[in-house]
Coordinates of C-alpha atoms in Angstrom, one line a residue:
X1 CA -16.2 24.7 -7.2
X2 CA -17.5 27.7 -9.1
X3 CA -13.9 29.0 -9.6
X4 CA -12.6 25.8 -11.1
X5 CA -15.5 25.5 -13.5
X6 CA -15.0 29.0 -14.7
X7 CA -11.4 28.1 -15.5
X8 CA -12.5 25.0 -17.3
X9 CA -15.0 27.0 -19.3
X10 CA -12.2 29.4 -20.3
X11 CA -10.1 26.4 -21.5
X12 CA -13.0 25.2 -23.6
X13 CA -13.2 28.6 -25.3
X14 CA -9.6 28.5 -26.2
X15 CA -9.9 25.0 -27.6
X16 CA -13.0 26.0 -29.5
X17 CA -11.2 29.0 -31.1
X18 CA -8.0 27.1 -31.9
X19 CA -10.0 24.3 -33.4
X20 CA -11.9 26.8 -35.6
X21 CA -15.3 25.3 -34.5
X22 CA -18.3 26.3 -32.5
X23 CA -18.9 24.6 -29.1
X24 CA -22.1 24.5 -27.1
X25 CA -24.0 27.7 -26.8
X26 CA -21.4 29.9 -28.6
X27 CA -24.2 30.7 -31.0
X28 CA -25.4 29.3 -34.3
X29 CA -23.4 30.1 -37.4
X30 CA -24.3 33.2 -39.3
X31 CA -26.3 32.9 -42.5
X32 CA -29.6 31.8 -43.7
X33 CA -31.9 29.3 -42.0
X34 CA -32.4 27.1 -45.1
X35 CA -31.8 23.8 -43.2
X36 CA -34.5 21.3 -43.5
X37 CA -35.4 18.8 -40.8
X38 CA -33.7 15.9 -42.5
X39 CA -30.4 17.7 -42.5
X40 CA -30.7 19.1 -38.9
X41 CA -28.7 17.2 -36.4
X42 CA -28.7 14.3 -38.8
X43 CA -32.4 14.2 -38.7
X44 CA -32.6 13.8 -35.0
X45 CA -34.4 17.1 -34.2
X46 CA -37.9 16.2 -33.1
X47 CA -39.8 18.5 -35.5
X48 CA -43.3 17.8 -34.4
X49 CA -42.5 18.2 -30.7
X50 CA -40.8 21.5 -31.6
X51 CA -43.8 22.6 -33.6
X52 CA -46.1 21.9 -30.7
X53 CA -43.9 24.0 -28.5
X54 CA -44.3 26.9 -30.9
X55 CA -48.1 26.5 -31.1
X56 CA -48.2 24.8 -34.5
X57 CA -46.1 27.4 -36.3
X58 CA -44.0 26.7 -39.3
X59 CA -40.3 26.4 -38.3
X60 CA -36.9 27.5 -39.4
X61 CA -33.8 25.4 -38.5
X62 CA -30.1 25.8 -38.3
X63 CA -27.2 23.8 -36.9
X64 CA -23.5 22.9 -37.1
X65 CA -21.1 20.1 -36.4
X66 CA -18.3 20.8 -34.0
X67 CA -15.6 18.9 -32.1
X68 CA -14.7 18.3 -28.5
X69 CA -11.5 16.4 -27.5
X70 CA -11.5 14.6 -30.8
X71 CA -15.2 13.7 -30.8
X72 CA -17.8 15.0 -33.2
X73 CA -20.8 16.8 -31.7
X74 CA -24.0 18.2 -33.2
X75 CA -25.7 21.5 -32.4
X76 CA -29.0 22.5 -33.9
X77 CA -32.0 24.7 -33.2
X78 CA -35.5 25.5 -34.3
X79 CA -37.6 28.6 -34.0
X80 CA -40.9 30.0 -35.3
X81 CA -40.7 31.1 -38.9
X82 CA -40.5 34.9 -39.1
X83 CA -39.2 35.3 -35.6
X84 CA -35.5 35.0 -36.3
X85 CA -32.9 32.9 -34.4
X86 CA -32.2 35.6 -31.9
X87 CA -35.7 35.2 -30.3
X88 CA -37.3 32.2 -28.7
X89 CA -35.8 28.9 -29.8
X90 CA -35.4 25.3 -28.9
X91 CA -31.7 24.2 -28.9
X92 CA -30.4 20.6 -29.2
X93 CA -26.9 19.2 -28.6
X94 CA -26.0 15.6 -29.4
X95 CA -22.6 14.1 -28.5
X96 CA -21.0 10.7 -27.7
X97 CA -20.5 9.9 -24.0
X98 CA -16.8 10.0 -24.5
X99 CA -16.9 13.8 -25.1
X100 CA -16.6 14.3 -21.4
X101 CA -17.5 18.0 -21.4
X102 CA -21.1 18.2 -20.2
X103 CA -23.5 21.0 -19.5
X104 CA -27.1 22.1 -18.7
X105 CA -29.4 19.7 -16.9
X106 CA -26.8 16.8 -17.1
X107 CA -24.4 18.5 -14.7
X108 CA -27.0 20.3 -12.5
X109 CA -27.3 18.7 -9.1
X110 CA -30.6 20.6 -8.5
X111 CA -32.2 18.8 -11.5
X112 CA -35.0 16.3 -11.0
X113 CA -35.1 12.9 -12.8
X114 CA -36.8 13.2 -16.2
X115 CA -38.4 9.8 -15.4
X116 CA -40.5 7.7 -17.8
X117 CA -37.8 5.1 -18.2
X118 CA -35.0 7.4 -19.2
X119 CA -31.6 8.0 -17.6
X120 CA -31.9 11.8 -17.6
X121 CA -32.5 15.1 -15.8
X122 CA -34.8 18.0 -16.1
X123 CA -33.9 21.4 -14.6
X124 CA -35.1 25.0 -14.5
X125 CA -32.7 27.7 -13.7
X126 CA -33.7 30.8 -15.7
X127 CA -34.7 28.5 -18.6
X128 CA -35.9 24.9 -18.8
X129 CA -33.3 22.3 -19.7
X130 CA -33.4 18.5 -20.3
X131 CA -30.7 15.8 -20.7
X132 CA -31.0 12.1 -21.5
X133 CA -28.3 9.4 -21.9
X134 CA -28.9 6.3 -24.0
X135 CA -26.7 3.2 -24.1
X136 CA -25.0 3.2 -27.5
X137 CA -22.2 0.7 -28.1
X138 CA -21.3 2.1 -31.6
X139 CA -20.3 5.5 -30.1
X140 CA -17.1 6.3 -28.2
X141 CA -17.9 5.9 -24.5
X142 CA -20.8 3.5 -25.4
X143 CA -23.3 6.3 -24.8
X144 CA -25.3 9.0 -26.6
X145 CA -25.9 12.2 -24.6
X146 CA -28.8 14.5 -25.8
X147 CA -29.2 18.0 -24.3
X148 CA -32.0 20.4 -25.0
X149 CA -33.1 23.7 -23.7
X150 CA -35.6 26.5 -24.5
X151 CA -34.0 29.9 -24.8
X152 CA -36.8 31.8 -23.0
X153 CA -37.3 32.8 -19.4
X154 CA -39.3 30.3 -17.5
X155 CA -41.8 32.9 -16.4
X156 CA -42.7 33.6 -20.1
X157 CA -43.5 30.0 -20.9
X158 CA -46.7 28.1 -20.3
X159 CA -46.7 24.8 -18.3
X160 CA -47.4 23.0 -21.6
X161 CA -44.3 24.6 -23.2
X162 CA -42.1 23.6 -20.2
X163 CA -43.3 20.0 -20.6
X164 CA -42.6 20.2 -24.4
X165 CA -38.9 20.8 -23.6
X166 CA -38.7 17.3 -22.0
X167 CA -40.7 15.8 -24.9
X168 CA -38.4 17.5 -27.4
X169 CA -35.3 16.1 -25.7
X170 CA -36.6 12.5 -25.3
X171 CA -38.1 12.3 -28.8
X172 CA -34.9 13.7 -30.3
X173 CA -32.9 11.2 -28.3
X174 CA -35.1 8.4 -29.7
X175 CA -34.5 9.6 -33.2
X176 CA -30.7 10.0 -32.6
X177 CA -30.5 6.5 -31.1
X178 CA -32.1 5.1 -34.3
X179 CA -29.7 7.0 -36.5
X180 CA -26.6 5.7 -34.6
X181 CA -27.9 2.2 -34.2
X182 CA -28.0 2.4 -30.4
X183 CA -29.0 -0.8 -28.6
X184 CA -30.0 0.8 -25.3
X185 CA -33.7 0.8 -24.3
X186 CA -35.3 4.2 -24.7
X187 CA -38.1 5.5 -22.4
X188 CA -41.6 6.8 -22.9
X189 CA -42.9 10.2 -23.9
X190 CA -43.1 12.2 -20.7
X191 CA -46.6 13.2 -19.6
X192 CA -45.3 15.5 -16.8
X193 CA -42.2 17.1 -15.5
X194 CA -41.2 17.2 -11.9
X195 CA -40.4 20.7 -10.8
X196 CA -40.1 19.8 -7.1
X197 CA -37.8 22.2 -5.2
X198 CA -35.3 21.0 -2.5
X199 CA -37.1 19.3 0.3
X200 CA -35.9 19.4 4.0
X201 CA -36.7 16.4 6.2
X202 CA -35.2 15.0 9.4
X203 CA -32.0 13.3 8.3
X204 CA -33.1 9.8 9.4
X205 CA -36.4 10.1 7.6
X206 CA -35.2 11.2 4.2
X207 CA -37.4 10.0 1.3
X208 CA -35.5 11.3 -1.8
X209 CA -31.9 11.4 -2.8
X210 CA -30.9 11.1 0.9
X211 CA -33.0 8.0 1.6
X212 CA -31.1 5.2 3.2
X213 CA -28.0 7.2 3.8
X214 CA -28.2 7.7 7.6
X215 CA -30.2 5.8 10.3
X216 CA -31.5 7.3 13.6
X217 CA -28.6 6.2 15.8
X218 CA -26.0 7.5 13.4
X219 CA -27.9 10.7 12.9
X220 CA -27.8 11.3 16.6
X221 CA -24.2 10.2 17.1
X222 CA -22.9 12.4 14.2
X223 CA -25.3 15.2 15.0
X224 CA -26.9 15.2 11.6
X225 CA -30.2 17.1 11.8
X226 CA -31.7 17.8 8.4
X227 CA -31.6 16.2 5.0
X228 CA -32.0 18.5 2.0
X229 CA -32.8 16.4 -1.0
X230 CA -34.4 16.2 -4.5
X231 CA -36.7 13.4 -5.8
X232 CA -34.9 10.2 -6.2
X233 CA -34.6 8.6 -9.7
X234 CA -32.1 8.3 -12.5
X235 CA -30.8 11.9 -12.8
X236 CA -27.4 12.2 -14.4
X237 CA -26.1 14.2 -11.4
X238 CA -27.8 14.0 -8.0
X239 CA -27.1 15.3 -4.5
X240 CA -27.9 14.8 -0.9
X241 CA -27.0 17.5 1.7
X242 CA -27.0 16.7 5.4
X243 CA -26.9 19.6 7.9
X244 CA -24.8 19.3 11.1
X245 CA -26.1 20.6 14.4
X246 CA -23.4 23.2 14.5
X247 CA -25.4 25.4 12.1
X248 CA -27.2 25.7 8.7
X249 CA -23.9 26.6 7.0
X250 CA -22.2 23.5 8.2
X251 CA -23.2 20.5 6.1
X252 CA -22.1 17.4 4.3
X253 CA -22.7 17.1 0.6
X254 CA -22.9 13.8 -1.1
X255 CA -23.0 13.8 -4.9
X256 CA -23.3 11.1 -7.6
X257 CA -22.2 11.7 -11.2
X258 CA -23.0 9.4 -14.2
X259 CA -21.8 9.3 -17.8
X260 CA -20.1 12.5 -19.2
X261 CA -21.0 14.2 -15.9
X262 CA -18.8 11.7 -14.0
X263 CA -16.0 12.1 -16.6
X264 CA -16.1 15.9 -16.3
X265 CA -16.0 15.8 -12.5
X266 CA -13.1 13.4 -12.3
X267 CA -11.3 15.5 -14.9
X268 CA -11.8 18.7 -12.8
X269 CA -10.8 17.0 -9.6
X270 CA -7.5 15.9 -11.2
X271 CA -6.9 19.3 -12.7
X272 CA -7.8 21.3 -9.6
X273 CA -6.9 19.0 -6.7
X274 CA -7.0 21.9 -4.1
X275 CA -10.8 22.1 -4.7
X276 CA -11.4 18.6 -3.2
X277 CA -9.4 19.0 0.0
X278 CA -10.8 16.7 2.6
X279 CA -13.2 15.1 0.2
X280 CA -13.7 11.3 0.0
X281 CA -14.3 9.8 -3.5
X282 CA -15.1 6.5 -4.9
X283 CA -16.0 5.2 -8.4
X284 CA -17.8 2.2 -9.7
X285 CA -18.0 0.8 -13.3
X286 CA -21.5 0.7 -14.7
X287 CA -22.7 -0.8 -17.9
X288 CA -23.3 1.1 -21.2
X289 CA -23.3 4.9 -21.4
X290 CA -23.4 5.4 -17.6
X291 CA -19.7 4.5 -17.7
X292 CA -17.7 4.9 -14.5
X293 CA -20.0 6.4 -11.9
X294 CA -18.3 8.8 -9.5
X295 CA -19.4 9.5 -5.9
X296 CA -18.1 12.2 -3.6
X297 CA -18.3 13.1 0.1
X298 CA -17.4 16.7 1.1
X299 CA -17.9 18.7 4.2
X300 CA -18.5 22.5 4.2
X301 CA -16.7 24.5 5.4
X302 CA -13.9 22.2 4.6
X303 CA -10.9 21.3 6.8
X304 CA -8.2 23.9 7.0
X305 CA -5.3 23.2 9.3
X306 CA -4.0 26.8 9.1
X307 CA -7.3 28.1 10.5
X308 CA -7.7 25.2 13.0
X309 CA -10.8 23.9 11.2
X310 CA -11.2 20.1 11.5
X311 CA -13.8 17.8 9.9
X312 CA -16.7 16.9 12.1
X313 CA -17.3 13.7 10.2
X314 CA -14.3 11.9 8.8
X315 CA -12.5 8.7 8.4
X316 CA -14.7 5.6 8.8
X317 CA -17.9 7.6 9.1
X318 CA -17.3 9.5 5.9
X319 CA -16.7 6.3 4.0
X320 CA -19.8 4.7 5.5
X321 CA -22.0 7.6 4.5
X322 CA -20.6 7.7 1.0
X323 CA -21.0 4.0 0.6
X324 CA -24.6 4.1 1.7
X325 CA -25.3 7.0 -0.7
X326 CA -23.5 5.3 -3.6
X327 CA -25.3 2.0 -3.0
X328 CA -28.7 3.7 -3.0
X329 CA -28.0 5.9 -6.0
X330 CA -26.3 3.1 -8.0
X331 CA -29.3 0.8 -7.4
X332 CA -31.7 3.4 -8.8
X333 CA -29.5 3.7 -12.0
X334 CA -29.3 -0.1 -12.5
X335 CA -25.6 0.0 -11.4
X336 CA -25.5 -2.0 -8.1
X337 CA -22.4 -1.7 -6.0
X338 CA -21.0 -5.1 -5.2

């Protein structure tokens, strides 16, 4: 999985260079920071939320317009005046859902739902990241994806600043939706962010992203012992991991992808088919920016005939588990499987 994503990232760099443009996180353009808020990401950057993040400081801004697979994308940032763009900054990316390359919180299966009425995710790796997806019929792919992150180690930020990253993302999404004439309902200003780590529970008593996937008889029959899960909600990528009794390193991974995250995963599966050996996949058309949802079952370690490794859960059981997971996840996202 990591290998194929590294190859895809390398391809993105080649495309970025040949197109003569800047793509996500390749750095802001050189030059002065004379941008004004009205000109920054077409006025979508949430200036007041950014100013609150920086403790009320006056801000400098910069940004650029780039292209990915024929679709225009926006990248802009804000930082405290006098600190320079190489220090702490809030970064914002805006792109149509049809621009299938995604990143940050949107593709992170360890993210938690951003909540408060949004289809979106919040994640902390080294730095806090947020992603929201708004239905937007005027844009290619019928969706607007907004990504935000703070370029600062999480240990160096206050709890209030971490929350501001979510507020910066959602308010910027609200402003961008107004600019593009999006019809999709937007959520509320977050009052908290959920930083819950992975939780382990008995497989048949899961309460988060694994809830409703396996019942007690099936858990016993398939020897599924533990569910590792994140809080359930409307994250853009979410995962449920079920451990088999043969050991902690033998598990089933169920993953759901929505919007550009689904497009990206389907693209990678087609491009690197060897990376999905033994996997079971299904897709389902959702409304608006969620597009075609993509669901995947995979067992680790995977089957390998040359080494005599066979799937412990396969065939009808694999399809049953995937269908249960997809039904529960789809229902949360307003995309019921029929």
